[in-house]
Amino acid sequence: MSASVERFVATTRTALAALLGGGGVAAGSQTIAAWRSLGAQARGLGLTELGALAERLSTQLQNRGAFAHTPSQALADTTLEIFDRIEALASTLALWAVEQAFEPRQEGQSS
Amino acid sequence: MSAGLETQLARFTLVARVGAGSGVKATFARSAPSRKVVIAYAAGSKQASMSIAERSMQLTVADGDPADAASWRCDCPAGASQCLHAALAARGLTDEVAEGSAAVADEAPDTRFVFTNSVAPSPGMSAAAAKSSASIERVDDDAVRCEGAVVRRSEAGLSCDCPMAAASTCLHRVVVDAWARGERVANRGSAVQARAGATSRAVAEAAVKARPGEKMPVEDLARFADLRARTSAVIAELLTFGLQRTTSMTLERLDALVIAVKSAGVRDAAPRDAGLGRLLRTLERLRQVLEDFQKRLVTTTELDVMRELAIARNLLRALEANTGALPLIDFAGATQQEYEPNAVLDIQGLGLEAWTTTAGFGGVTAYVTDLRTGRVLTRTNALPSEQLEPLGSTWAEQLAANAAFAGVSTTYTELARGRYLLSGAQVASESGRLSGSGKTQLAKRPPLPSTDEKLRSATLLASGDAVRLARRLAFDALGRPPPSPPLVLVPVAKVTPTSFDRATQRLALGIITPSGVELPCVLTYRDSISLWVDNLDRLARAITPPTALLCRLRLELGGLFVEPITAHFAEGKPQHLTFARLDVPLRALVATEELQPNQPTPQGAPS
């Protein structure tokens, strides 16, 4: 479970970086499909709110003509909300990894 | 206050303060030699009685503020002049309780207090009791005090006067039971036991004052409306059109926004933190990472920019919501850093770092720890690059040789390895920076070795420490800095050999602690840190590994990563890895792994 959530976090981070690099206005059909897929993955992992956000972002990107000339506040809000949640998830995973790294040694006194 | 009195005072730590209807009771503890001081303040705190060992003193407030030591008068032989008792009486009302620091010794266990109730405590309550630092004091032959409650024994078993008195058990009775069975000795015992255990003792979080929630005044919200709208527009623009379309004009717009936010300042009659200080610092960081990204620095990624955008957006949302649930400093904040006076700080130097930034600054930072709270404090000497150039290649040595505080001769290098009592020091509560104020007085004390028990709260030993330190580094949606810089002493058993990846220009090595945990260290090579990278390679080849390393911590998906800054060896002075070439006997090199510093490899990497 932890490994699949880690992979999901890494994939979403990559997708977020790509989105910020090129901008929502430059998103192609592959990007839109990727976000839809991420939404489905999130739901599969039980992260329903994150899944809904990813799907909302996918829909917003599909209608990217609306912000060809005007910056979209809604797009920014959705993207940054996803970022907040992914970073919170990443922090939780990292804390879990820290506990795991220290606990077995304490019990086993391997050194 | 004399230096001798300050020295004595600094050795006492407030370990408990219990409020009651009739007054307040504060308990100080000192270790080596062990001493407990109990001060009972009468209601209104104008009178107090103090018991130290077998003696007792009466204190009264002559005039002025009870929080000021000069206001207290004591009936001890010191008479009218200020004595330790008066200073402790003032501190008992004002100090933060240092939870987990040198504990007060319990009374000797008394098996008559073993809890014979048939209902066993829940696992959660047993765990809480095991972790409790509550001290046990004898009230009379049949009663003991545990924290604010009195637990009394009778034929029927134990009874408690806490709000859970009617329940079959409570935390106080479970703690007293553990004490009566002699089990609390193991939980709270000697330094060796504490070192072996997983108990986390650092209290840097406790050293930062908790603040109540506040609302931003409506007139300030209206005043900042235009700035909030401009910031929102920048965020939306960057995410809609992307970083590839940013130009130098984008940076100029951000510069203009930073200046506008800074000049908005804080209104005269407004609370001190009713400004946009936190947004200002976020925009400054955003501007910096955006510039680094445009310069294509490999260490700056799109996610670094997104992090600042997310924090800026969250701050704007918190300002708009203005619910009053958070203190103003969390989402608004003064534009000037706030320094708070500290009566006495007992500090031990941990290390020194020489650094440069892409923003065009260079400097040295001395890291010290406050032995009473475990908080890491910093003192920095920095200059813009233009002013460093005339100093030549020895700029770091020259900066480190400057006086660390106005009016004293102690240098940054000395501060980074010595032990001092600082009186009159001012500390920025948010960042832990020490000011260089001329009011700061230093008294030198014998330095502590890196293995000393007093440095326990600044040392990463067990799981509890790792989790506590890692929590400080977790993502914070409002960009609030950790209560203490993420630096810690890591005891070292072994340093693994280094490996260098030419493709990513990354140096990797592992620090293995005495408990067998391997902490990874990964540094991306840049010309500005070539000395550091070279020293890490030398550290890995040292015949005798260091006893401890002062490391900066980073939290990533894989766990905790460390960046060693200063190496402490069993003999000799600490060696600063970013400052001077590491001077230790090295193992012989295999020809293929030999470093050739004078023969540049691709992009100047050591390999």
XYZ file of C-alpha atoms in Angstrom:
718
model
C 0.000 0.000 0.000
C 2.728 2.409 1.057
C 4.730 1.737 -2.122
C 1.737 2.349 -4.385
C 0.893 5.584 -2.564
C 4.556 6.618 -2.913
C 4.392 5.958 -6.664
C 1.151 7.939 -6.872
C 2.741 10.868 -5.010
C 5.773 10.812 -7.310
C 3.609 10.650 -10.466
C 1.359 13.471 -9.298
C 4.357 15.625 -8.426
C 5.756 15.071 -11.912
C 2.388 15.963 -13.454
C 2.158 19.128 -11.330
C 5.695 20.159 -12.320
C 4.866 19.637 -15.995
C 1.648 21.632 -15.639
C 3.410 24.585 -14.025
C 6.282 24.407 -16.510
C 4.109 24.621 -19.611
C 1.055 26.274 -18.082
C -2.542 25.092 -18.160
C -3.102 26.825 -21.474
C -0.552 24.564 -23.181
C -2.021 21.318 -21.831
C -2.584 18.743 -24.573
C -4.938 15.795 -24.713
C -2.287 13.547 -23.142
C -2.041 15.839 -20.124
C -5.812 15.867 -19.767
C -5.940 12.071 -19.960
C -3.080 11.812 -17.473
C -4.970 13.906 -14.929
C -8.105 11.847 -15.440
C -6.040 8.726 -14.872
C -4.515 10.220 -11.733
C -8.017 10.940 -10.482
C -8.973 7.302 -10.978
C -5.758 6.146 -9.266
C -6.467 8.399 -6.298
C -9.976 6.992 -5.935
C -8.525 3.504 -6.171
C -6.245 4.312 -3.256
C -9.151 5.641 -1.231
C -8.151 9.290 -1.718
C -11.580 10.337 -2.927
C -11.238 14.107 -2.462
C -7.910 14.129 -4.228
C -9.463 12.036 -6.987
C -12.295 14.528 -7.385
C -9.818 17.413 -7.550
C -7.722 15.685 -10.226
C -10.820 15.037 -12.303
C -11.947 18.645 -11.862
C -8.530 19.789 -13.052
C -8.813 17.502 -16.046
C -12.180 19.083 -16.933
C -10.794 22.598 -16.505
C -7.887 21.755 -18.803
C -10.312 20.364 -21.349
C -11.960 23.804 -21.461
C -8.615 25.588 -21.719
C -9.892 27.849 -24.478
C -11.591 29.855 -21.721
C -8.262 30.991 -20.352
C -6.308 31.425 -23.560
C -6.070 35.162 -22.889
C -7.251 35.544 -19.296
C -5.527 33.867 -16.339
C -7.807 31.354 -14.613
C -8.178 31.704 -10.865
C -10.179 28.463 -10.719
C -7.394 26.520 -12.449
C -4.834 27.960 -10.027
C -7.011 27.082 -7.032
C -7.535 23.479 -8.133
C -3.850 22.946 -8.978
C -2.602 24.393 -5.707
C -5.195 22.490 -3.687
C -3.897 19.272 -5.257
C -0.330 20.358 -4.465
C -1.225 21.019 -0.802
C -2.803 17.602 -0.424
C 0.023 15.794 -2.194
C 2.637 17.501 -0.022
C 0.681 16.620 3.117
C 0.522 13.017 1.901
C 4.252 13.043 1.082
C 5.062 14.376 4.572
C 2.985 11.607 6.150
C 4.757 8.972 4.063
C 8.142 10.444 4.933
C 7.311 10.419 8.650
C 6.236 6.812 8.306
C 9.535 5.998 6.589
C 11.436 7.692 9.431
C 9.623 5.600 12.039
C 10.258 2.461 10.038
C 13.951 3.271 9.674
C 14.454 3.646 13.406
C 12.050 1.136 14.962
C 13.447 -2.238 13.785
C 16.964 -1.323 14.907
C 15.663 -0.513 18.376
C 14.031 -3.866 18.784
C 16.762 -5.911 17.191
C 19.783 -3.941 18.463
C 21.521 -5.126 15.306
C 24.574 -3.003 15.779
C 23.087 40.482 38.609
C 26.551 39.025 39.173
C 28.039 36.463 36.793
C 28.227 33.931 39.631
C 24.553 34.331 40.400
C 23.698 34.040 36.691
C 25.712 30.842 36.500
C 23.816 29.355 39.425
C 20.488 30.556 38.071
C 21.048 29.057 34.629
C 21.503 25.613 36.128
C 17.932 25.508 37.402
C 15.126 24.434 35.076
C 11.433 24.948 35.725
C 9.992 21.443 35.574
C 6.468 22.012 36.854
C 4.023 24.806 37.570
C 0.693 23.907 39.058
C -2.039 26.488 39.512
C -4.558 26.125 42.298
C -7.317 28.271 43.737
C -5.117 29.399 46.581
C -2.054 30.161 44.501
C 0.610 28.743 42.228
C 3.295 26.178 42.934
C 6.456 26.117 40.821
C 9.150 23.454 40.963
C 12.715 23.968 39.766
C 15.240 21.171 39.377
C 18.990 21.129 39.075
C 21.164 18.146 38.303
C 24.810 17.632 39.334
C 24.501 18.203 42.236
C 20.841 17.302 42.364
C 18.650 19.921 43.983
C 14.925 20.595 44.000
C 13.383 23.970 44.750
C 9.658 24.325 45.385
C 8.083 27.778 45.436
C 4.516 28.216 46.678
C 3.055 31.566 45.638
C 0.107 32.972 47.561
C -2.905 34.125 45.525
C -1.948 37.375 43.769
C 1.731 36.323 43.857
C 2.808 39.045 46.285
C 4.144 36.501 48.771
C 5.843 33.171 48.364
C 7.478 30.505 50.439
C 10.431 28.605 49.079
C 11.816 25.279 50.188
C 15.298 24.150 49.205
C 16.446 20.878 50.730
C 15.768 21.277 54.459
C 15.593 25.069 54.456
C 12.690 27.382 53.790
C 12.574 31.078 52.948
C 9.823 33.648 52.867
C 9.717 36.076 49.977
C 7.592 39.149 49.416
C 7.150 41.588 46.577
C 8.315 44.972 47.873
C 6.981 46.898 44.908
C 6.751 46.555 41.151
C 6.167 43.546 38.979
C 6.445 40.036 40.516
C 7.909 38.887 37.190
C 10.958 41.097 37.879
C 13.568 39.602 40.231
C 14.420 43.056 41.581
C 10.900 43.358 43.023
C 11.301 40.385 45.363
C 12.720 40.564 48.893
C 13.955 37.436 50.654
C 14.533 36.749 54.359
C 17.785 34.888 53.628
C 21.140 36.304 54.861
C 21.696 38.071 51.511
C 19.221 40.655 52.845
C 18.509 43.597 50.605
C 20.882 42.579 47.792
C 19.486 40.375 45.053
C 19.759 36.674 45.819
C 19.231 33.418 43.943
C 15.906 32.902 45.723
C 14.479 36.204 44.477
C 15.612 35.473 40.920
C 14.057 31.996 41.047
C 10.828 33.425 42.445
C 10.529 35.734 39.416
C 11.436 32.951 36.998
C 8.897 30.619 38.563
C 6.158 32.948 37.327
C 7.541 33.664 33.862
C 9.599 30.693 32.592
C 8.233 28.177 30.131
C 7.925 24.770 31.741
C 10.679 22.682 30.178
C 8.771 19.465 29.753
C 11.067 16.467 29.682
C 14.170 18.278 30.899
C 16.084 17.267 33.988
C 13.404 15.545 35.951
C 12.624 16.008 39.586
C 13.558 12.989 41.622
C 10.518 11.127 42.937
C 10.055 10.120 46.525
C 11.303 6.611 47.291
C 8.753 4.007 46.091
C 6.228 2.889 48.688
C 4.623 -0.490 47.978
C 1.609 0.376 50.134
C 0.433 2.562 47.218
C 0.183 -0.329 44.748
C -3.208 -0.059 43.065
C -5.294 -3.086 44.017
C -8.401 -2.114 42.075
C -9.745 -5.021 40.067
C -10.331 -2.890 36.945
C -7.150 -2.737 34.885
C -6.354 0.608 33.231
C -6.820 0.827 29.458
C -3.741 0.310 27.267
C -3.884 4.000 26.261
C -3.866 5.151 29.876
C -1.027 2.778 30.724
C 0.974 4.146 27.780
C 0.265 7.738 28.851
C 1.335 6.926 32.409
C 4.545 5.335 31.137
C 5.391 8.525 29.244
C 4.313 10.882 32.024
C 6.956 13.143 33.528
C 4.788 13.907 36.576
C 6.713 13.868 39.828
C 5.542 12.179 43.010
C 5.692 14.114 46.267
C 4.694 12.861 49.679
C 1.830 14.832 51.270
C 1.475 12.694 54.396
C 1.880 9.066 55.339
C -1.191 7.988 53.378
C -1.171 10.468 50.491
C 1.087 11.589 47.676
C 0.785 14.445 45.201
C 0.961 13.603 41.489
C 0.933 16.790 39.357
C -2.037 18.811 40.674
C -3.898 15.862 42.203
C -3.605 14.175 45.595
C -3.798 10.385 45.562
C -4.758 8.886 48.914
C -4.499 5.239 49.984
C -7.059 3.464 52.160
C -8.263 -0.049 52.827
C -10.498 0.202 49.737
C -7.580 1.080 47.477
C -6.417 4.367 45.944
C -8.624 7.441 45.630
C -7.851 10.644 43.764
C -9.242 14.173 44.046
C -9.040 14.883 40.305
C -12.200 15.298 38.155
C -12.023 11.555 37.390
C -12.292 10.675 41.082
C -15.571 8.829 40.501
C -14.063 6.634 37.763
C -12.523 3.282 38.614
C -9.085 4.645 37.736
C -7.362 7.768 36.454
C -3.951 8.742 35.096
C -2.741 9.915 38.515
C -3.572 6.596 40.189
C -1.862 4.654 37.366
C 1.251 6.852 37.678
C 1.303 6.433 41.451
C 0.868 2.674 41.035
C 3.853 2.546 38.671
C 5.883 4.588 41.165
C 4.861 2.312 44.038
C 5.967 -0.750 42.084
C 9.316 0.922 41.400
C 8.676 0.903 37.634
C 9.065 4.640 37.175
C 12.773 4.428 37.975
C 13.244 2.697 34.636
C 11.117 5.236 32.832
C 12.714 8.324 34.256
C 16.087 7.013 35.261
C 19.688 7.637 34.575
C 21.349 9.233 31.640
C 22.407 5.880 30.253
C 18.862 4.550 30.348
C 17.534 7.726 28.777
C 20.087 7.458 25.982
C 19.148 3.872 25.261
C 15.431 4.551 25.235
C 13.209 6.080 22.619
C 12.110 8.966 24.800
C 12.284 12.271 23.014
C 13.406 14.971 25.384
C 13.894 18.060 23.289
C 11.584 20.888 24.064
C 12.345 23.483 21.420
C 8.635 23.576 20.647
C 7.926 24.424 24.266
C 10.379 27.315 24.097
C 8.246 29.065 21.495
C 5.352 30.809 23.175
C 1.884 29.616 22.246
C -0.204 32.525 21.014
C -3.970 32.931 21.062
C -6.042 33.213 17.881
C -6.656 36.759 16.654
C -8.568 38.489 13.887
C -7.031 40.946 11.462
C -8.743 44.350 11.992
C -11.284 45.100 9.254
C -9.596 48.381 8.282
C -6.334 46.504 7.651
C -8.097 43.924 5.515
C -9.518 46.769 3.420
C -6.096 48.424 3.261
C -4.516 45.225 1.920
C -7.322 44.388 -0.548
C -5.442 45.704 -3.581
C -2.245 43.843 -2.654
C -4.184 40.616 -2.147
C -5.809 41.000 -5.575
C -2.434 41.672 -7.228
C -0.888 38.607 -5.598
C -3.821 36.422 -6.666
C -3.438 37.670 -10.227
C 0.282 36.774 -10.299
C -0.438 33.263 -8.988
C -3.191 32.663 -11.546
C -1.013 34.002 -14.360
C 1.959 31.778 -13.529
C -0.177 28.643 -13.371
C -2.233 29.450 -16.456
C 0.564 30.514 -18.788
C 3.438 28.516 -17.233
C 7.016 29.166 -16.196
C 8.332 28.821 -19.763
C 6.674 32.135 -20.617
C 8.108 34.086 -17.698
C 10.637 36.787 -18.530
C 12.653 39.394 -16.690
C 9.452 41.460 -16.700
C 7.822 38.825 -14.473
C 10.616 39.292 -11.950
C 10.195 43.073 -12.138
C 6.478 42.724 -11.457
C 7.251 40.550 -8.453
C 9.825 43.088 -7.266
C 7.207 45.839 -7.478
C 4.751 43.676 -5.541
C 7.343 42.934 -2.847
C 8.054 46.640 -2.432
C 4.330 47.460 -2.255
C 3.718 44.784 0.399
C 6.739 45.925 2.403
C 5.726 49.574 2.268
C 2.188 48.742 3.429
C 3.808 48.003 6.800
C 1.767 47.934 9.980
C -0.736 50.651 10.873
C 0.152 52.725 13.967
C -2.743 51.664 16.178
C -2.914 48.099 14.828
C -1.594 44.990 16.615
C 2.086 44.389 15.924
C 1.453 41.397 13.665
C -1.381 42.964 11.657
C 0.808 43.292 8.577
C 1.681 41.192 5.565
C 5.076 40.011 6.829
C 4.488 36.366 6.065
C 3.205 37.118 2.565
C 6.184 39.428 2.056
C 8.696 36.711 2.911
C 6.836 34.223 0.687
C 6.887 36.631 -2.262
C 10.601 37.260 -1.704
C 11.258 33.514 -1.779
C 9.024 33.149 -4.855
C 10.982 35.846 -6.624
C 14.244 34.121 -5.731
C 13.235 30.616 -6.855
C 11.739 32.037 -10.040
C 15.021 33.765 -10.844
C 16.950 30.566 -10.047
C 14.585 28.632 -12.287
C 15.095 31.102 -15.128
C 18.873 30.725 -14.668
C 18.311 26.952 -15.007
C 19.932 26.066 -11.684
C 19.652 22.303 -11.411
C 18.761 22.453 -7.740
C 15.623 24.543 -8.411
C 12.600 22.816 -9.898
C 9.051 23.708 -10.848
C 7.909 22.207 -7.544
C 9.990 24.743 -5.607
C 8.104 27.517 -7.402
C 4.791 25.751 -6.844
C 5.506 25.424 -3.121
C 5.819 29.211 -2.787
C 2.736 29.774 -4.951
C 0.739 27.375 -2.743
C 1.891 29.089 0.456
C 1.054 32.540 -0.961
C -2.407 31.349 -1.971
C -3.045 29.775 1.432
C -2.003 32.981 3.187
C -4.412 34.949 1.011
C -7.203 32.500 1.818
C -6.465 32.712 5.543
C -6.567 36.531 5.346
C -9.862 36.460 3.485
C -11.412 33.962 5.911
C -10.030 35.842 8.967
C -11.778 33.450 11.353
C -9.732 34.358 14.414
C -8.721 30.726 14.919
C -5.031 31.389 14.210
C -2.676 33.910 15.783
C -1.910 36.812 13.457
C 1.749 35.816 13.282
C 0.697 32.582 11.517
C -1.002 34.205 8.526
C -0.216 37.945 8.675
C 2.886 38.944 10.634
C 5.016 42.020 11.144
C 7.235 43.081 8.267
C 10.162 43.487 10.668
C 11.542 40.468 12.507
C 10.611 40.464 16.193
C 13.419 40.015 18.719
C 12.532 39.084 22.285
C 14.788 39.631 25.310
C 16.031 36.583 27.224
C 17.279 37.035 30.779
C 19.894 34.264 30.715
C 20.773 31.675 28.103
C 23.135 28.794 28.791
C 24.446 27.950 25.322
C 26.859 25.416 23.875
C 28.317 25.853 20.384
C 27.500 23.038 17.967
C 29.155 24.097 14.741
C 29.860 26.695 12.081
C 28.841 26.932 8.447
C 30.231 29.066 5.650
C 27.720 29.614 2.858
C 26.893 31.575 -0.262
C 23.519 32.143 -1.909
C 22.519 32.563 -5.512
C 20.958 35.872 -4.444
C 24.494 37.241 -4.066
C 25.286 36.942 -0.365
C 27.911 35.024 1.549
C 28.448 34.545 5.252
C 29.157 32.367 8.229
C 26.607 31.078 10.733
C 27.456 29.819 14.210
C 25.000 27.245 15.542
C 24.496 26.966 19.296
C 21.975 25.176 21.449
C 20.174 26.582 24.452
C 20.886 23.901 27.053
C 17.706 24.676 29.000
C 15.258 24.235 26.131
C 17.229 22.309 23.501
C 16.406 24.940 20.897
C 19.060 25.598 18.239
C 19.928 29.291 17.910
C 21.965 30.953 15.192
C 24.260 33.955 14.934
C 25.115 35.015 11.385
C 27.662 37.351 9.826
C 26.790 37.968 6.172
C 27.810 40.397 3.443
C 26.789 40.997 -0.186
C 29.101 39.388 -2.759
C 30.492 42.783 -3.837
C 31.824 43.321 -0.318
C 33.181 39.767 -0.074
C 35.256 40.037 -3.255
C 37.859 42.435 -1.787
C 38.378 39.951 1.080
C 39.648 37.334 -1.378
C 39.444 33.571 -0.947
C 39.728 33.834 2.845
C 36.475 35.754 3.245
C 34.949 33.041 5.423
C 37.909 33.004 7.845
C 37.776 36.795 8.058
C 34.047 36.868 8.761
C 34.382 34.086 11.344
C 37.162 36.009 13.102
C 34.875 39.013 13.684
C 33.309 39.603 17.102
C 30.003 37.763 17.377
C 28.375 40.458 19.544
C 28.973 44.190 19.755
C 31.321 45.072 22.585
C 32.727 41.583 23.224
C 35.818 39.906 21.793
C 34.322 36.421 21.342
C 34.481 35.485 17.668
C 32.034 33.442 15.624
C 34.518 30.539 15.619
C 34.758 30.604 19.419
C 30.986 30.890 19.778
C 30.548 27.830 17.537
C 32.570 25.540 19.817
C 32.475 27.082 23.313
C 29.984 27.210 26.141
C 28.740 30.583 27.337
C 26.196 32.150 29.605
C 24.503 34.903 27.637
C 22.681 37.590 29.542
C 20.610 40.288 27.891
C 20.535 38.379 24.602
C 17.726 38.975 22.144
C 16.326 36.134 20.051
C 14.032 36.309 17.033
C 11.228 34.080 18.234
C 10.313 32.850 14.769
C 13.720 31.926 13.376
C 15.906 31.447 16.466
C 18.346 34.141 15.338
C 20.415 35.835 18.039
C 20.820 39.574 17.655
C 24.282 41.092 17.867
C 23.109 43.690 20.352
C 25.736 45.372 22.505
C 23.553 44.657 25.535
C 24.516 40.966 25.282
C 27.029 39.919 27.934
C 29.002 36.678 27.724
C 30.488 34.594 30.531
C 32.679 31.721 29.392
C 32.207 28.243 30.853
C 34.032 24.964 30.195
C 32.793 23.543 26.863
C 30.845 20.285 26.861
C 31.915 17.260 24.812
C 29.431 16.277 22.096
C 28.492 13.188 24.138
C 27.534 15.145 27.263
C 24.102 14.405 28.687
C 23.279 18.141 28.690
C 23.318 18.024 24.887
C 20.787 15.196 24.829
C 17.934 17.393 23.594
C 20.053 18.501 20.616
C 21.037 14.929 19.751
C 19.384 12.446 17.417
C 19.533 9.140 19.261
C 16.316 7.268 18.997
C 13.055 6.906 17.146
C 11.338 9.552 19.271
C 13.968 12.148 18.355
C 13.759 11.273 14.664
C 9.980 11.586 14.549
C 9.983 14.838 16.515
C 12.622 16.376 14.257
C 10.989 15.059 11.093
C 7.634 16.546 12.115
C 9.227 19.978 12.159
C 10.183 19.505 8.523
C 6.794 18.363 7.275
C 5.083 20.573 4.678
C 3.339 23.525 6.299
C 0.582 25.039 4.166
C 1.196 28.508 5.638
C 4.988 28.293 5.359
C 5.520 28.676 9.104
C 9.160 28.042 9.968
C 9.960 25.237 12.436
C 10.333 26.307 16.092
C 14.015 25.473 15.900
C 16.323 25.261 12.870
C 16.491 21.624 11.705
C 19.997 20.923 12.988
C 20.957 18.108 15.270
C 23.986 16.246 16.603
C 24.129 12.753 15.126
C 26.319 10.226 17.001
C 28.437 8.333 14.486
C 29.576 4.717 14.473
C 30.733 4.664 10.869
C 30.682 6.688 7.663
C 30.123 4.662 4.488
C 32.316 5.240 1.407
C 31.134 7.956 -0.948
C 29.813 7.439 -4.454
C 29.590 10.118 -7.121
C 27.066 9.980 -9.947
C 28.522 11.863 -12.912
C 25.174 12.058 -14.699
C 23.348 13.816 -11.873
C 26.501 15.298 -10.294
C 25.457 13.910 -6.929
C 27.667 12.755 -4.095
C 26.140 10.144 -1.799
C 27.281 8.634 1.467
C 25.693 7.209 4.596
C 26.106 8.053 8.260
C 25.634 4.971 10.436
C 24.604 5.686 14.010
C 25.598 3.527 17.009
C 22.083 1.986 16.955
C 22.691 0.787 13.388
C 20.450 3.249 11.542
C 21.893 4.543 8.265
C 21.087 8.166 7.499
C 21.667 8.992 3.829
C 23.465 12.146 2.705
C 23.073 13.307 -0.908
C 24.598 16.554 -2.156
C 24.367 17.960 -5.675
C 27.736 19.348 -6.706
C 28.138 23.059 -7.379
C 31.364 25.029 -7.605
C 30.364 27.049 -4.548
C 30.306 23.919 -2.348
C 33.354 22.126 -3.768
C 35.191 22.348 -0.421
C 32.224 20.791 1.369
C 31.938 17.943 -1.154
C 35.694 17.332 -0.931
C 35.536 17.287 2.885
C 32.676 14.791 2.899
C 34.794 12.500 0.766
C 37.696 12.927 3.211
C 35.331 12.279 6.116
C 34.322 8.959 4.562
C 38.016 8.038 4.258
C 39.008 9.115 7.782
C 40.772 6.352 9.723
C 38.907 7.323 12.888
C 35.297 8.335 12.304
C 33.956 11.363 14.158
C 32.112 10.815 17.432
C 29.277 13.054 16.266
C 28.283 15.212 13.335
C 26.248 18.392 13.424
C 23.834 17.765 10.565
C 21.107 19.700 8.839
C 18.075 17.480 8.285
C 15.882 17.201 5.201
C 12.629 15.259 5.026
C 11.968 13.492 1.743
C 9.787 10.614 0.614
C 12.463 8.091 1.556
C 12.837 9.456 5.101
C 15.363 11.705 6.811
C 18.392 12.914 4.847
C 21.349 14.587 6.536
C 23.861 17.218 5.471
C 26.898 17.132 7.804
C 28.168 20.594 8.692
C 30.612 20.108 11.566
C 32.510 16.990 12.626
C 33.228 16.423 16.323
C 36.103 14.033 17.010
C 37.119 12.342 20.246
C 40.220 14.523 20.302
C 40.860 18.018 19.044
C 38.588 20.879 18.098
C 35.448 20.426 16.017
C 36.129 20.704 12.283
C 33.725 22.681 10.110
C 33.207 20.959 6.774
C 32.129 24.020 4.772
C 34.827 26.212 6.237
C 38.294 24.641 6.007
C 39.898 21.490 4.623
C 39.252 18.541 6.943
C 42.467 17.735 8.747
C 42.349 14.046 9.723
C 44.473 10.966 8.976
C 43.026 9.232 5.907
C 42.927 5.634 4.758
C 45.072 4.814 1.743
C 43.199 5.248 -1.531
C 42.543 2.685 -4.183
C 43.826 4.255 -7.420
C 40.425 4.297 -9.128
C 38.685 6.172 -6.348
C 41.360 8.764 -5.728
C 40.248 12.364 -5.811
C 42.224 14.666 -8.034
C 41.161 18.137 -6.975
C 43.455 19.991 -9.347
C 42.305 18.149 -12.439
C 38.824 19.366 -13.284
C 36.413 16.658 -14.345
C 33.305 17.404 -16.391
C 31.607 20.460 -14.825
C 34.363 20.662 -12.232
C 33.075 17.765 -10.140
C 35.431 15.914 -7.835
C 35.788 12.378 -8.990
